[in-house]
Coordinates of C-alpha atoms in Angstrom, one line a residue:
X766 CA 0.0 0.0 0.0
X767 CA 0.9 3.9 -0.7
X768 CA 2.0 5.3 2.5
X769 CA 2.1 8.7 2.8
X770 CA 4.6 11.3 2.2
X771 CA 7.1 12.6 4.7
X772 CA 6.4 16.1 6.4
X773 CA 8.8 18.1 4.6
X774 CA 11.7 19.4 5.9
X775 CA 12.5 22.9 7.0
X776 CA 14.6 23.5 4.6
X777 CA 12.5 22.0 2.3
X778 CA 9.9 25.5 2.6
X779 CA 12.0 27.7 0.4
X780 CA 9.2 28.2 -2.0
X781 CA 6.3 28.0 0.4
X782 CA 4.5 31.3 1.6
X783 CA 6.2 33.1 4.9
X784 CA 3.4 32.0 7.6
X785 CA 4.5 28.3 5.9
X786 CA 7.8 28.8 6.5
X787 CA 7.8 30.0 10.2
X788 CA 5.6 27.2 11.3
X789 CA 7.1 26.3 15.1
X790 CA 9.2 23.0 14.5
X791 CA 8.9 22.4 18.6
X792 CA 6.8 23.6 21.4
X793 CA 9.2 25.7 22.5
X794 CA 8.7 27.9 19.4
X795 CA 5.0 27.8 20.1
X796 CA 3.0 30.9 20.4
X797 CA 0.0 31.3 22.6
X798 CA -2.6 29.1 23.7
X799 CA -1.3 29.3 27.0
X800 CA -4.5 28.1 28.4
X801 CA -4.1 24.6 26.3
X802 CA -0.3 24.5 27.2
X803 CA 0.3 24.9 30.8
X804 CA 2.7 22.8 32.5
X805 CA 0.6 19.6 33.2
X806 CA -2.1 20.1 30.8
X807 CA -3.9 17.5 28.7
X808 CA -2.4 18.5 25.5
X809 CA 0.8 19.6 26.1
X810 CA 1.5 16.1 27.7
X811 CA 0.2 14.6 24.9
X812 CA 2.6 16.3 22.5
X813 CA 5.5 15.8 24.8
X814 CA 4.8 12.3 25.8
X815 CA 4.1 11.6 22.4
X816 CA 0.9 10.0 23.3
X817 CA -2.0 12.2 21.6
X818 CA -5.3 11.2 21.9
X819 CA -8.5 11.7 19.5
X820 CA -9.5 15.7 19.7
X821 CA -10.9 18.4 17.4
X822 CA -8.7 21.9 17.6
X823 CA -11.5 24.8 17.4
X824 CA -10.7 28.4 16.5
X825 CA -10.2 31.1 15.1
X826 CA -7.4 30.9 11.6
X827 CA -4.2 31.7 12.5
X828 CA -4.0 30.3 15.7
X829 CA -2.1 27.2 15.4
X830 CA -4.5 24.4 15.0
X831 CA -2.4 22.7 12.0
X832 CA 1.3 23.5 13.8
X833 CA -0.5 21.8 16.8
X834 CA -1.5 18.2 15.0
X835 CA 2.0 18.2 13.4
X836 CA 3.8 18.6 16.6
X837 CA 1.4 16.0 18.0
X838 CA 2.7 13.9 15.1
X839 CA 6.6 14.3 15.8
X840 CA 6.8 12.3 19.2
X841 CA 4.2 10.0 18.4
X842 CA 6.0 7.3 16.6
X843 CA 3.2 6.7 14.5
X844 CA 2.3 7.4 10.5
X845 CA 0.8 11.0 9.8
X846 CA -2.1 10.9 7.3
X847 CA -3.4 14.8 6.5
X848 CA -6.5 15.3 4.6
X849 CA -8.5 18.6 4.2
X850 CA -12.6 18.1 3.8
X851 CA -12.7 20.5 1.5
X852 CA -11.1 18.2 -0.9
X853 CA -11.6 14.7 0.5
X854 CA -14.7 12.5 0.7
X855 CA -15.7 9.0 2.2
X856 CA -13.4 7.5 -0.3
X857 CA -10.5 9.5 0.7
X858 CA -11.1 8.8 4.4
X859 CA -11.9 5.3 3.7
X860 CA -8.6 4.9 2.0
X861 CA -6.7 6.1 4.9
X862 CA -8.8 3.9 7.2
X863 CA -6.9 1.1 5.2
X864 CA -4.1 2.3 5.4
X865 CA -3.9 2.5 9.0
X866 CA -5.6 -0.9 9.6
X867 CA -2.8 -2.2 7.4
X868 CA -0.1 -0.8 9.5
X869 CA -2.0 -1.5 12.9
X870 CA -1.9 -5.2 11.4
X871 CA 1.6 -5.9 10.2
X872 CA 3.6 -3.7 12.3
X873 CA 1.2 -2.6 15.3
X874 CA 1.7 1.3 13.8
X875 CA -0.6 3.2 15.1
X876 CA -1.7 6.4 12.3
X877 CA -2.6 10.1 12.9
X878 CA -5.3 10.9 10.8
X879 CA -5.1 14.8 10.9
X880 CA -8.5 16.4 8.8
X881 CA -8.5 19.7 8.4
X882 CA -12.0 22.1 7.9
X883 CA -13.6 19.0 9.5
X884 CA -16.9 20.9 9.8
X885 CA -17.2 20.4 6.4
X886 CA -17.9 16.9 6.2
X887 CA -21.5 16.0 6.2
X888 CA -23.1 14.1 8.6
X889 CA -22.6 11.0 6.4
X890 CA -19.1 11.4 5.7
X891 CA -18.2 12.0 9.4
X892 CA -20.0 8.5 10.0
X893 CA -17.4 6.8 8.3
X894 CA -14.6 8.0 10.3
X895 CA -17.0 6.7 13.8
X896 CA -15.8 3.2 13.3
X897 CA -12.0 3.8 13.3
X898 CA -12.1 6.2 15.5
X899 CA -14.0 4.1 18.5
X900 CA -11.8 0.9 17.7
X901 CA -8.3 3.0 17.3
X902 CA -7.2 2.5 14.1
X903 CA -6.8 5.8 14.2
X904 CA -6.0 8.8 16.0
X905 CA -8.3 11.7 14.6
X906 CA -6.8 15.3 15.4
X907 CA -9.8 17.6 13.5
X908 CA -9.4 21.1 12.9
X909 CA -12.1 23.5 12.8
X910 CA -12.9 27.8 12.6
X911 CA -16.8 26.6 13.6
X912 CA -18.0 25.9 17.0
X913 CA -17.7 21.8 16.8
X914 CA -20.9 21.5 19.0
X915 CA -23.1 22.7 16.0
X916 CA -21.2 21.6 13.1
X917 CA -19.6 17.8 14.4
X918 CA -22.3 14.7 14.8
X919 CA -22.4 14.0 18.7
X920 CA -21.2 10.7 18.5
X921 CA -18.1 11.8 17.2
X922 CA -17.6 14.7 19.7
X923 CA -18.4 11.8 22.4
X924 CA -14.8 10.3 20.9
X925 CA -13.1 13.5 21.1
X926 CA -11.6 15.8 23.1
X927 CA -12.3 19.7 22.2
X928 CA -9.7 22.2 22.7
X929 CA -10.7 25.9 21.8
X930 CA -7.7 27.9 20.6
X931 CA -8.4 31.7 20.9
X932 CA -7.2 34.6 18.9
X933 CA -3.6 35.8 19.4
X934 CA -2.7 38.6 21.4
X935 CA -1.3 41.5 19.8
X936 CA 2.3 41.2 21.1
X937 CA 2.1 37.3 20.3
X938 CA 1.6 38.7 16.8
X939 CA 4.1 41.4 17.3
X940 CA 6.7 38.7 18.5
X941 CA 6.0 36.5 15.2
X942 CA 6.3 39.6 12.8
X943 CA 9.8 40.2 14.7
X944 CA 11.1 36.7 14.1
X945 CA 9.9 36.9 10.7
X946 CA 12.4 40.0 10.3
X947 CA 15.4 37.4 11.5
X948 CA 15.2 39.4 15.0
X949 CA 15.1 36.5 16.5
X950 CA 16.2 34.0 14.0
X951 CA 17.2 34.1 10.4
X952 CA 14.7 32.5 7.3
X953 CA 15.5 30.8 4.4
X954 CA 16.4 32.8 0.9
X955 CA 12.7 33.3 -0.9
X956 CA 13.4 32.0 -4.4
X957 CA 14.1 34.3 -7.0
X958 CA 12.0 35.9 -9.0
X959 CA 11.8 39.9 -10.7
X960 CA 11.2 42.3 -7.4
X961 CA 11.0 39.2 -5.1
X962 CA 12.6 40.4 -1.8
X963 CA 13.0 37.7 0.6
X964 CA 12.5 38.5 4.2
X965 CA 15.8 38.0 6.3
X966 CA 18.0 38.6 3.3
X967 CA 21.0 40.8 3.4
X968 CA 18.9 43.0 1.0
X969 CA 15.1 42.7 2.6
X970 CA 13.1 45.8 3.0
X971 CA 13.2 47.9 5.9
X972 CA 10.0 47.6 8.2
X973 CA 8.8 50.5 10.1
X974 CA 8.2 49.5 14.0
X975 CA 4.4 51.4 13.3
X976 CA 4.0 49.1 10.3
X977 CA 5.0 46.3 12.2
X978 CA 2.5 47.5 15.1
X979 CA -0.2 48.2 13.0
X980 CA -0.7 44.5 11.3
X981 CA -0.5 42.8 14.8
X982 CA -3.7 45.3 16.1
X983 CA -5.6 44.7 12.6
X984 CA -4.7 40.8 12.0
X985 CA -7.5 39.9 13.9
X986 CA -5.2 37.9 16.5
X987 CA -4.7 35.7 12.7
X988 CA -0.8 35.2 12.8
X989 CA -0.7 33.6 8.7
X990 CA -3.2 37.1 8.0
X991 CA 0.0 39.1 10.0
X992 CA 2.5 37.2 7.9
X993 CA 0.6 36.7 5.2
X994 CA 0.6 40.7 4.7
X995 CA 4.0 41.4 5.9
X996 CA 5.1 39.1 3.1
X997 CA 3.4 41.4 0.5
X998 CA 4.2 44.2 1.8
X999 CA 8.0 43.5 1.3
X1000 CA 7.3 42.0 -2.2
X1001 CA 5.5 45.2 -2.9
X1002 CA 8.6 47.2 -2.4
X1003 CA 11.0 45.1 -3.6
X1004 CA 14.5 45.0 -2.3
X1005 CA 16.1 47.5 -0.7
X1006 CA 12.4 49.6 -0.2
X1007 CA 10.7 50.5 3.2
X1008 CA 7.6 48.8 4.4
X1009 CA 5.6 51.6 5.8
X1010 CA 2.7 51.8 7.3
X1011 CA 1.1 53.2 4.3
X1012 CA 2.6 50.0 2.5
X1013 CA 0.9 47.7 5.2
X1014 CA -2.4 48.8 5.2
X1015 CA -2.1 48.4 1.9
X1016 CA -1.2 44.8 1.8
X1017 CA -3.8 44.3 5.0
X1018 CA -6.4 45.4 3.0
X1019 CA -6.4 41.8 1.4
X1020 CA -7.4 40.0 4.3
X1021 CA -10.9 39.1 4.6
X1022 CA -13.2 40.1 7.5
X1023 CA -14.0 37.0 9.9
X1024 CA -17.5 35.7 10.4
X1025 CA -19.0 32.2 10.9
X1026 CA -22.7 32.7 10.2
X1027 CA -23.6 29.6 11.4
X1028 CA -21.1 29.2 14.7
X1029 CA -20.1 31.2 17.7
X1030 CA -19.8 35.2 16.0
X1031 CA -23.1 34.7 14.6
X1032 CA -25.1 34.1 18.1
X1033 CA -22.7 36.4 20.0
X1034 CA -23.0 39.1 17.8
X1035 CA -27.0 39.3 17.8
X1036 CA -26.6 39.0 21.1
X1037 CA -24.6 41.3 21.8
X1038 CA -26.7 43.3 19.7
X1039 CA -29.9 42.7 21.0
X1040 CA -28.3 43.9 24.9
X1041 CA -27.3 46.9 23.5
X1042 CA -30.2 47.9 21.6
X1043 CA -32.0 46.8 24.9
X1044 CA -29.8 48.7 26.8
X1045 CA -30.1 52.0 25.2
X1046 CA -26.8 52.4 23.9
X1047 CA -27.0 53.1 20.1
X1048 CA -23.1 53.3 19.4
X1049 CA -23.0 50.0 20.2
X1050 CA -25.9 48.6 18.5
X1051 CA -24.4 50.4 15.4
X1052 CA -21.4 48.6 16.2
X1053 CA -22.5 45.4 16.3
X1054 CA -25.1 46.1 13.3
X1055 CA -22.1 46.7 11.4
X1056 CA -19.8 44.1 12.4
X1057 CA -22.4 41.1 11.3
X1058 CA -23.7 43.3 8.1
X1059 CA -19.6 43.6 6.9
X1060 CA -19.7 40.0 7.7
X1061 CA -22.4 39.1 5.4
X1062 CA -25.0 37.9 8.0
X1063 CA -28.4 37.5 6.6
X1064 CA -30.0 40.9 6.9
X1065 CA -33.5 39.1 7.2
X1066 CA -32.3 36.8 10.0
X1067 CA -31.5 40.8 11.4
X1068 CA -35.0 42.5 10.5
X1069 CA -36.5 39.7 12.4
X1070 CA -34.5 40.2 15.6
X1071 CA -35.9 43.7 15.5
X1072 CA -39.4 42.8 15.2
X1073 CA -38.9 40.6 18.4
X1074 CA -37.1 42.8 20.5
X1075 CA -39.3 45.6 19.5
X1076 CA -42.3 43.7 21.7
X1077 CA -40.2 42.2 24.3
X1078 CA -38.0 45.4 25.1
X1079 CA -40.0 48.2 24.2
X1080 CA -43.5 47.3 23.9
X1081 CA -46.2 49.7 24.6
X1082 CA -43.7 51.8 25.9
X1083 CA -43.6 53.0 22.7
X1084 CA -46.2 51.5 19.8
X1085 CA -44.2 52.7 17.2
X1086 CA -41.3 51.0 17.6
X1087 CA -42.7 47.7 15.9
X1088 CA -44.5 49.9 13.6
X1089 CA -40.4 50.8 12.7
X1090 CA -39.2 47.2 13.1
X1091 CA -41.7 46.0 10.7
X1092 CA -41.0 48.6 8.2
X1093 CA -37.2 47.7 8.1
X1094 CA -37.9 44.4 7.5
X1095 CA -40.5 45.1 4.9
X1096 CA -37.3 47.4 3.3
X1097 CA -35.1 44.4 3.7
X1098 CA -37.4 42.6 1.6
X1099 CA -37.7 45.1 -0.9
X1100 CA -34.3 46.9 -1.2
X1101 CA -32.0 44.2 -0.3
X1102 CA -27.8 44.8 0.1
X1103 CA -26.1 47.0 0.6
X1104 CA -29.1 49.8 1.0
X1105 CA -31.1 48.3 3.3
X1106 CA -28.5 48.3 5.4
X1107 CA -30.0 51.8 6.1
X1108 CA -32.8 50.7 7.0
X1109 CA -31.4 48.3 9.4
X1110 CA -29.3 50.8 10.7
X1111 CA -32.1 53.9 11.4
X1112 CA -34.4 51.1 13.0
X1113 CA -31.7 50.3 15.6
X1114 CA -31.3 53.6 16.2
X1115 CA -34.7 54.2 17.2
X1116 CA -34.8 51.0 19.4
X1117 CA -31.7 51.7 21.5
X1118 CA -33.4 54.9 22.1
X1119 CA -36.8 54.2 22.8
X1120 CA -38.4 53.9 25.9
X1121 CA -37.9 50.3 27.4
X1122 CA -40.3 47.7 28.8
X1123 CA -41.1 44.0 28.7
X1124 CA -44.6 44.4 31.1
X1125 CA -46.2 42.5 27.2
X1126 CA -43.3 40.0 27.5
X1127 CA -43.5 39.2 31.1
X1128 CA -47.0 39.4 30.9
X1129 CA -47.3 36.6 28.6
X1130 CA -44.8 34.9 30.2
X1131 CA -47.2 34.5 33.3
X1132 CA -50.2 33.9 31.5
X1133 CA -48.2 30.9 29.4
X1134 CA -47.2 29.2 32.7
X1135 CA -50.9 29.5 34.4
X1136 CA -51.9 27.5 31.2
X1137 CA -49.5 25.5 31.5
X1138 CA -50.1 24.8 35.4
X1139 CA -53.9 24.8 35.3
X1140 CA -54.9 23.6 32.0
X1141 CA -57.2 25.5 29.4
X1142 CA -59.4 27.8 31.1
X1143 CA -62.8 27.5 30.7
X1144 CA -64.5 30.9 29.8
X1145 CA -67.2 31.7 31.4
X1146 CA -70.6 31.1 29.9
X1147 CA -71.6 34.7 28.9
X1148 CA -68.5 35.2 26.9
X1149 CA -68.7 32.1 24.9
X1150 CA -69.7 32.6 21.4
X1151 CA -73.0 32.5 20.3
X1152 CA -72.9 32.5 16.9
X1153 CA -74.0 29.2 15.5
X1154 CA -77.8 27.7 15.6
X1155 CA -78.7 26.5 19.4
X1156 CA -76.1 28.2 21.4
X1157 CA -78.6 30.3 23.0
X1158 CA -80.2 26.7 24.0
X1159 CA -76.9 25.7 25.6
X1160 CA -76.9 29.3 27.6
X1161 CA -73.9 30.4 25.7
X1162 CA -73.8 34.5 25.5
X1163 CA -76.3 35.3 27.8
X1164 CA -76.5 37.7 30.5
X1165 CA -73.4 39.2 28.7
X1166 CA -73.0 43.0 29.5
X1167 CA -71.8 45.2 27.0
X1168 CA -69.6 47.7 27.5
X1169 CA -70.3 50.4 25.3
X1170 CA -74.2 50.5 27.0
X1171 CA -72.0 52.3 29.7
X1172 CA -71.6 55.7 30.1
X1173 CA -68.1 54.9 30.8
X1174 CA -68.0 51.9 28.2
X1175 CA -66.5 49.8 31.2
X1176 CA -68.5 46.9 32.4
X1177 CA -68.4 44.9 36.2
X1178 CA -68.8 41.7 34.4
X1179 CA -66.5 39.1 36.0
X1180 CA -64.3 38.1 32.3
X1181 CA -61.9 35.8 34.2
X1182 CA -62.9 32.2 34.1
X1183 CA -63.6 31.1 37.9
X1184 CA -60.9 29.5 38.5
X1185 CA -58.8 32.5 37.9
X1186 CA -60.6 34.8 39.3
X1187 CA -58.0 37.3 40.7
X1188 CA -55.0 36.3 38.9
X1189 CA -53.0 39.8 37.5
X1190 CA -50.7 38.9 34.8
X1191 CA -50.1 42.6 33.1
X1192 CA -48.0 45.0 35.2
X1193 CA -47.1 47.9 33.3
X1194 CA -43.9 50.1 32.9
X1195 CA -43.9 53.9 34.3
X1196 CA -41.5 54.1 30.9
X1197 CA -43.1 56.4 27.5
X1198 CA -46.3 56.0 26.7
X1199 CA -46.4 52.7 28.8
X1200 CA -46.7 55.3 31.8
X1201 CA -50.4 56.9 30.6
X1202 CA -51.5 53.0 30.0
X1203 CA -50.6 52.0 33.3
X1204 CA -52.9 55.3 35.0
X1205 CA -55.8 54.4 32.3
X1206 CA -55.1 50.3 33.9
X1207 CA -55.7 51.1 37.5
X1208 CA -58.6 53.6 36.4
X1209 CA -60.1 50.4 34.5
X1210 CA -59.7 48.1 37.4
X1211 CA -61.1 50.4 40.0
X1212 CA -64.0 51.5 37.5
X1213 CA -64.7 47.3 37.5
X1214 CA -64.5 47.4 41.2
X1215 CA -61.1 45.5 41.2
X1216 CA -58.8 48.5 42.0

């Protein structure tokens, strides 16, 4: 059988990109993560005991997954298999499955199956890999930017251990931009090529300390985005040129704008919108508006937030605010990107800033849970309808007092069904408008004798 190829050798990276080539060869060289890689942890004694067990790496990019499951690979004594799902299928996986069964078989091998953008897979293609994973034919290290918990069947999270990687500091950034520059260590001659300038060289560019500064703040905590632009930012200038920081906005400008619509940012970012719109801070609900409308978040899935909150937040504290919510979402349907984003944007605006209550929310909320306690009230018999041919017959409407035959148009009639007879499930706000319902409520109740 094909066994697969080596991992190449350092020096082997002359030609590969600059984030390729400063991929830590030890843990030592390591950056971050220093809540994975304490001194005793799970996974820091499984690389250094060469022992690793099945796990999915989840984060951000950048932030070391892939350098992780190769150093997990180097004291393992055991055969390295890398796939990425956005290329492989079942017949890829199955094919390493063999592999490794083959060398678990003939020389008691044991194989690393490292598969990259695992979220990818679908459900069925993940079942394949449930087999070889519970039996131990092979060691699965996965790799993921998405939440693992929404995206990974649970039978194969029940095999796996999850690690979450977080974004890099800015001075871990800053500290691999400086090694880059040979600061700390020298890097291979780039190949050749017209205006190629090879970082480390006796002829690289010069690089500004605010350049430098600047891509560690705006790579996101994404260390290949960091090196990434540094890299074109030198070949920009060629040899011999300055990098500055005009040059490295430049290059930054490149990188794309991270958002997983289906993971982690896109729940915390609605919610983080929703508390700030709820909490009256408009800056901030712009903020976060922005941040999931640059990240291409379904502007409908927004709207609709903004209908909800409109009643659970605001509510009769101010009608008009789901008059406004349901107009944005009506201009969402009908404008569509980038311009409706105006819409969204003036209908948060006037959420953060109206008047806030949730008396209709918690009002509900109490009137859900005695139906759910008591069962389905039974109206009494003068409010039943009486509409159809012999409900008269069955007493149903009668003795029913109308309202509006009152100066007042506010009747005494008991409308509670006996058995809740008492029961107050509507407190209202003293906040907006909510503040002139809540005088005209207590008028009502003591008008009914019920004050």
């Amino acid at each position: 059988m094909e066994e697969p190829a080596a991992a190449p050798d350092r020096a082997d990276l002359a030609g590969q990109p600059l984030a390729a080539r400063m991929r830590p060869a030890s843990l030592g060289e390591f950056v971050g993560q220093e809540h994975l890689l304490a001194r005793g942890s799970a996974l820091r004694a499984a690389i250094e005991d060469g022992r690793p067990h099945s796990m999915i790496l989840y984060g951000p990019p950048g932030t070391g997954k892939t350098t992780l499951a190769r150093l997990l690979a180097v004291n393992a004594r055991a055969a390295f298999e890398e796939e990425s799902a956005v290329n492989a299928g079942r017949a890829e996986v199955r094919a390493v499955i063999d592999r490794a069964r083959h060398r678990l078989q003939t020389s008691g091998e044991r194989t690393i199956f490292f598969l990259d953008e695992i979220h990818r897979f679908n459900k069925a293609q993940q079942d394949t890999l449930l087999p070889a994973v519970e039996d131990g034919t092979v060691v699965l290290l996965g790799a993921t930017t998405e939440n693992p918990y929404f995206e990974v069947i649970s039978a194969l999270l029940s095999r796996c251990r999850i690690y979450e990687l977080r974004s890099l500091d800015e001075e871990h950034v800053l500290a691999l931009l400086r090694r880059a520059l040979g600061a700390e260590r020298g890097l291979a001659q780039a190949p050749g090529g017209a205006g190629r300038a090879a970082m480390g060289s006796t002829d690289a560019p010069r690089v500004d300390d605010d350049a430098l500064e600047f891509l560690a703040a705006r790579s996101a905590g994404d260390a290949r985005t960091a090196l990434s632009a540094l890299e074109l930012a030198a070949e920009t200038v060629g040899e011999g040129g300055a990098v500055t920081l005009r040059v490295a906005e430049d290059a930054l400008q490149r990188s794309a704008i991270l958002y997983d619509k289906g993971g982690d940012l896109h729940y915390d970012l609605i919610s983080a919108w929703i508390k700030s719109t709820r909490g009256s801070d408009p800056d901030a609900s712009l903020l976060y508006l922005a941040a999931m409308v640059e990240g291409g978040e379904d502007p409908r899935f927004i709207a609709r937030r903004m209908v909800v909150l409109a009643s659970e937040d605001i509510g009769n504290a101010d009608p008009r605010a789901l008059e406004v919510a349901v107009s944005a979402a009506h201009a969402v349907e009908h404008v569509g990107m980038p311009e409706c984003a105006l819409n969204l944007a003036q209908a948060a605006v006037y959420l953060a800033l109206a008047p806030k209550s949730n008396a209709s929310y918690e009002g509900i909320k109490r009137a859900r849970a005695w139906v759910r306690e008591h069962g389905t009230p039974e109206p009494p018999a003068a409010l039943r309808s009486a509409a159809y041919p012999g409900a008269k017959k069955l007493g149903r409407g009668l003795d029913y007092d109308y309202p509006h035959s009152h100066p007042d148009g506010v009747s005494e009639q008991e409308l509670m069904p006996a058995e809740a007879v008492g029961e107050r499930f509507l407190e209202l706000s003293e906040h907006g408008e909510e503040a002139a319902l809540r005088e005209r409520l207590e008028q009502i109740r003591r008008a009914r004798g019920r004050g």
